[in-house]
Amino acid sequence: AQSVTQLDSHVSVSEGTPVLLRCNYSSSYSPSLFWYVQHPNKGLQLLLKYTSAATLVKGINGFEAEFKKSETSFHLTKPSAHMSDAAEYFCVVSAWRDDKIIFGKGTRLHILP
Amino acid sequence: GAVVSQHPSRVICKSGTSVKIECRSLDFQATTMFWYRQFPKQSLMLMATSNEGSKATYEQGVEKDKFLINHASLTLSTLTVTSAHPEDSSFYICRVRDLSRDEQFFGPGTRLTVL
C-alpha cells in the first residue's frame, strides 16, 4: 500500500528566502516520487522526480528534493523564493511500474513581498 | 510541445445537458489513460482508468453511468458527463503513461461549469 502526506496545507515565505515544502511517503515497494506545481486554473507541471537514481534530485526553476529512505521523506526546497513560485504544490508517489499514483493533498505556497 | 492535449479547455453548460471531454496522446500510443477530478482548493482524485478496447475501471463512489468513458483508439479517450448538474462542476484532468519511457504526462485540464 502506498500513501503520501504533505505536512503543511499552507506555507508562507518572504521573497528571497528559502522554501521548504514537506512530504512523507509510505510504500511497500521502491517508490517513484514526484513533485508537481499547479498555478491557478492551470494544469500540472512536473518539477522533478525521483526514480531510484541519485537521492538529491534537481528540478526546474531552482527547485530540488532529497529522497531520504530512513525518514521516508521527499521534501522540496528552493534557496530563494520568487513571486512567481506562488502556487499549489503536490507530492506524488507511485510504485515502480505501477499504474496507480497517489497524490498528496497539496501545499499552497504564498510568497510575501 | 504538449504531449497530452485535452479539449475543450473550458466549458459552460446548462444543468441536464451532457458534456464530452477528450484526452489525446500526441506523442505515443497509450493503452491506458486515467481520469481525475479536482474540486476547488483540493487535490486530484482518480475517477477511472480508461482501457483501450475494453471497459473502463471506476473508482469506488464514481457512477459509471454518469461518467461514461470511451477509449476507442490508442491515442484518444473521452469522458462524457451525462445529465450534468452543478455539483459536477470541477476541473477534469487526464493522465497518460508512456510505458516505453516509463514516464507519465498530464493533460492541461478541462474546467467544467454547470449552471
Short mmCIF file of C-alpha atoms in Angstrom, two decimals:
data_model
loop_
_atom_site.label_atom_id
_atom_site.label_comp_id
_atom_site.label_asym_id
_atom_site.label_seq_id
_atom_site.Cartn_x
_atom_site.Cartn_y
_atom_site.Cartn_z
CA ALA A 1 0.00 0.00 0.00
CA GLN A 2 1.13 3.50 -0.70
CA SER A 3 0.33 6.84 0.85
CA VAL A 4 1.70 10.33 0.83
CA THR A 5 1.36 13.07 3.42
CA GLN A 6 2.06 16.71 2.81
CA LEU A 7 2.58 18.08 6.25
CA ASP A 8 1.56 21.67 5.59
CA SER A 9 -1.55 22.82 3.77
CA HIS A 10 -0.20 26.39 3.56
CA VAL A 11 3.33 27.79 3.64
CA SER A 12 4.19 31.49 3.55
CA VAL A 13 7.68 32.80 2.93
CA SER A 14 9.11 36.16 2.02
CA GLU A 15 10.51 36.72 -1.44
CA GLY A 16 14.19 35.87 -1.50
CA THR A 17 14.06 33.50 1.47
CA PRO A 18 14.31 29.70 1.34
CA VAL A 19 11.35 27.45 0.63
CA LEU A 20 10.69 24.11 2.31
CA LEU A 21 7.64 22.02 1.43
CA ARG A 22 7.45 18.79 3.36
CA CYS A 23 6.34 15.40 2.10
CA ASN A 24 6.40 12.00 3.75
CA TYR A 25 5.52 8.81 1.98
CA SER A 26 4.71 5.20 2.68
CA SER A 27 5.28 2.48 0.12
CA SER A 28 5.56 -1.29 0.16
CA TYR A 29 7.90 -1.20 -2.81
CA SER A 30 10.67 1.03 -4.04
CA PRO A 31 8.75 4.19 -4.80
CA SER A 32 8.94 6.73 -7.52
CA LEU A 33 8.32 10.20 -6.14
CA PHE A 34 7.33 13.37 -7.91
CA TRP A 35 6.65 16.98 -7.18
CA TYR A 36 4.17 18.85 -9.38
CA VAL A 37 3.22 22.50 -9.36
CA GLN A 38 -0.17 23.87 -10.31
CA HIS A 39 -0.77 27.55 -10.90
CA PRO A 40 -4.34 28.85 -10.56
CA ASN A 41 -6.67 27.44 -13.20
CA LYS A 42 -3.80 25.64 -14.87
CA GLY A 43 -2.77 22.03 -15.33
CA LEU A 44 0.04 20.22 -13.57
CA GLN A 45 3.68 20.86 -14.33
CA LEU A 46 6.35 18.37 -13.32
CA LEU A 47 9.03 19.98 -11.15
CA LEU A 48 11.17 16.92 -10.54
CA LYS A 49 11.08 13.18 -9.99
CA TYR A 50 12.98 10.52 -8.11
CA THR A 51 13.20 7.03 -9.58
CA SER A 52 15.93 5.25 -7.56
CA ALA A 53 18.91 7.07 -9.04
CA ALA A 54 20.60 9.93 -7.20
CA THR A 55 18.89 10.76 -3.91
CA LEU A 56 19.27 14.50 -4.46
CA VAL A 57 17.12 15.45 -7.40
CA LYS A 58 17.35 18.77 -9.16
CA GLY A 59 14.33 20.10 -10.93
CA ILE A 60 13.21 23.11 -12.87
CA ASN A 61 13.09 26.70 -11.64
CA GLY A 62 15.75 26.11 -8.99
CA PHE A 63 13.80 23.50 -7.04
CA GLU A 64 15.34 20.35 -5.66
CA ALA A 65 14.31 17.50 -3.42
CA GLU A 66 16.15 14.89 -1.41
CA PHE A 67 14.96 11.32 -1.06
CA LYS A 68 15.62 10.10 2.48
CA LYS A 69 14.67 6.47 2.85
CA SER A 70 15.39 6.36 6.58
CA GLU A 71 12.98 9.23 7.15
CA THR A 72 10.57 8.26 4.35
CA SER A 73 10.68 11.86 3.25
CA PHE A 74 10.96 13.73 -0.03
CA HIS A 75 10.94 17.40 0.92
CA LEU A 76 11.01 20.08 -1.75
CA THR A 77 13.35 23.04 -1.34
CA LYS A 78 14.43 26.17 -3.12
CA PRO A 79 17.15 28.53 -1.86
CA SER A 80 15.42 31.76 -2.76
CA ALA A 81 11.70 32.20 -3.36
CA HIS A 82 10.36 34.24 -6.24
CA MET A 83 6.92 35.78 -6.53
CA SER A 84 6.19 33.50 -9.49
CA ASP A 85 6.59 30.47 -7.22
CA ALA A 86 3.24 31.19 -5.59
CA ALA A 87 1.14 28.14 -6.50
CA GLU A 88 -0.16 24.78 -5.28
CA TYR A 89 2.41 22.00 -4.96
CA PHE A 90 1.62 18.30 -4.99
CA CYS A 91 3.81 15.45 -3.82
CA VAL A 92 3.03 12.22 -5.66
CA VAL A 93 4.11 8.63 -5.06
CA SER A 94 3.92 5.56 -7.22
CA ALA A 95 5.38 2.11 -7.04
CA TRP A 96 7.82 1.29 -9.80
CA ARG A 97 5.96 0.33 -12.96
CA ASP A 98 2.69 0.68 -11.12
CA ASP A 99 -0.11 2.47 -12.92
CA LYS A 100 -1.68 3.81 -9.76
CA ILE A 101 -0.27 7.01 -8.34
CA ILE A 102 -1.23 8.72 -5.11
CA PHE A 103 -1.48 12.48 -4.72
CA GLY A 104 -0.83 14.37 -1.54
CA LYS A 105 -3.44 16.90 -0.50
CA GLY A 106 -1.30 19.74 -1.72
CA THR A 107 0.54 22.66 -0.17
CA ARG A 108 -0.35 26.22 -1.09
CA LEU A 109 2.80 28.33 -1.25
CA HIS A 110 2.36 32.05 -0.59
CA ILE A 111 5.17 34.47 -1.36
CA LEU A 112 5.21 37.67 0.66
CA PRO A 113 6.72 40.79 -0.92
CA GLY B 1 5.41 20.90 -27.15
CA ALA B 2 2.45 19.33 -25.44
CA VAL B 3 2.46 15.59 -25.16
CA VAL B 4 -1.14 15.26 -23.99
CA SER B 5 -3.98 17.53 -25.04
CA GLN B 6 -7.48 17.99 -23.69
CA HIS B 7 -10.44 19.50 -25.43
CA PRO B 8 -12.20 21.67 -24.58
CA SER B 9 -10.12 23.59 -22.07
CA ARG B 10 -13.20 25.24 -20.65
CA VAL B 11 -16.89 24.50 -21.00
CA ILE B 12 -20.02 26.02 -19.51
CA CYS B 13 -23.26 24.14 -19.88
CA LYS B 14 -26.80 24.10 -18.57
CA SER B 15 -27.93 21.62 -15.99
CA GLY B 16 -29.21 18.41 -17.58
CA THR B 17 -27.02 18.51 -20.66
CA SER B 18 -24.16 16.15 -21.47
CA VAL B 19 -20.59 17.23 -21.99
CA LYS B 20 -17.82 15.31 -23.73
CA ILE B 21 -14.18 15.87 -22.83
CA GLU B 22 -11.39 14.49 -25.00
CA CYS B 23 -7.93 13.44 -23.94
CA ARG B 24 -5.39 12.85 -26.69
CA SER B 25 -1.92 11.41 -26.51
CA LEU B 26 0.03 13.30 -29.15
CA ASP B 27 3.42 11.66 -28.93
CA PHE B 28 2.86 7.99 -28.22
CA GLN B 29 0.25 5.29 -28.06
CA ALA B 30 -1.38 4.55 -24.75
CA THR B 31 -3.43 1.51 -23.88
CA THR B 32 -4.33 3.08 -20.56
CA MET B 33 -5.40 6.60 -19.65
CA PHE B 34 -6.57 7.92 -16.31
CA TRP B 35 -9.23 10.49 -15.48
CA TYR B 36 -9.05 12.72 -12.42
CA ARG B 37 -11.37 15.28 -10.91
CA GLN B 38 -10.21 18.21 -8.86
CA PHE B 39 -12.60 20.31 -6.80
CA PRO B 40 -11.57 23.87 -5.88
CA LYS B 41 -8.69 24.02 -3.43
CA GLN B 42 -8.50 20.22 -3.26
CA SER B 43 -6.21 17.53 -4.56
CA LEU B 44 -6.76 15.34 -7.59
CA MET B 45 -8.98 12.31 -7.14
CA LEU B 46 -8.80 9.38 -9.52
CA MET B 47 -12.17 8.73 -11.11
CA ALA B 48 -11.48 5.92 -13.51
CA THR B 49 -8.94 4.06 -15.59
CA SER B 50 -9.65 4.02 -19.29
CA ASN B 51 -8.57 0.87 -21.12
CA GLU B 52 -8.28 0.76 -24.90
CA GLY B 53 -10.69 -1.73 -26.36
CA SER B 54 -12.32 -2.69 -23.09
CA LYS B 55 -14.45 -1.30 -20.30
CA ALA B 56 -13.15 1.39 -18.01
CA THR B 57 -12.43 0.65 -14.39
CA TYR B 58 -14.13 3.05 -12.00
CA GLU B 59 -13.04 4.01 -8.52
CA GLN B 60 -15.35 3.44 -5.62
CA GLY B 61 -18.07 6.05 -5.43
CA VAL B 62 -17.84 7.12 -9.07
CA GLU B 63 -21.02 6.49 -11.04
CA LYS B 64 -20.13 4.74 -14.27
CA ASP B 65 -23.48 5.57 -15.85
CA LYS B 66 -22.92 9.25 -15.20
CA PHE B 67 -19.29 9.43 -16.27
CA LEU B 68 -19.07 7.49 -19.50
CA ILE B 69 -15.58 6.66 -20.68
CA ASN B 70 -14.67 5.52 -24.15
CA HIS B 71 -11.14 4.60 -25.19
CA ALA B 72 -11.69 3.84 -28.83
CA SER B 73 -8.12 4.22 -30.02
CA LEU B 74 -4.60 4.15 -28.67
CA THR B 75 -4.41 7.94 -28.69
CA LEU B 76 -7.87 9.05 -27.61
CA SER B 77 -10.02 8.66 -24.52
CA THR B 78 -13.24 10.54 -23.95
CA LEU B 79 -15.09 11.31 -20.73
CA THR B 80 -18.76 12.19 -21.09
CA VAL B 81 -20.51 13.76 -18.14
CA THR B 82 -24.14 12.83 -18.68
CA SER B 83 -27.03 14.91 -17.36
CA ALA B 84 -24.62 17.30 -15.74
CA HIS B 85 -25.57 19.07 -12.53
CA PRO B 86 -23.92 21.99 -10.72
CA GLU B 87 -22.19 19.59 -8.33
CA ASP B 88 -20.33 18.13 -11.33
CA SER B 89 -18.59 21.47 -11.84
CA SER B 90 -14.93 20.70 -11.46
CA PHE B 91 -11.54 20.59 -13.12
CA TYR B 92 -11.09 17.32 -15.04
CA ILE B 93 -7.58 16.17 -15.86
CA CYS B 94 -6.37 13.14 -17.76
CA ARG B 95 -3.09 11.31 -17.27
CA VAL B 96 -1.34 9.19 -19.83
CA ARG B 97 1.52 6.83 -19.19
CA ASP B 98 4.27 6.19 -21.75
CA LEU B 99 5.41 2.70 -20.86
CA SER B 100 8.34 2.79 -23.26
CA ARG B 101 9.89 5.67 -21.31
CA ASP B 102 8.21 4.90 -18.00
CA GLU B 103 7.02 8.47 -17.87
CA GLN B 104 3.64 9.97 -17.27
CA PHE B 105 2.07 13.08 -18.64
CA PHE B 106 -0.93 15.10 -17.55
CA GLY B 107 -3.30 16.90 -19.83
CA PRO B 108 -3.80 20.63 -19.29
CA GLY B 109 -7.23 20.05 -17.78
CA THR B 110 -10.82 20.95 -18.62
CA ARG B 111 -12.77 23.36 -16.46
CA LEU B 112 -16.43 22.34 -16.42
CA THR B 113 -19.01 24.74 -15.07
CA VAL B 114 -22.61 23.58 -14.89
CA LEU B 115 -25.18 26.33 -14.43
#
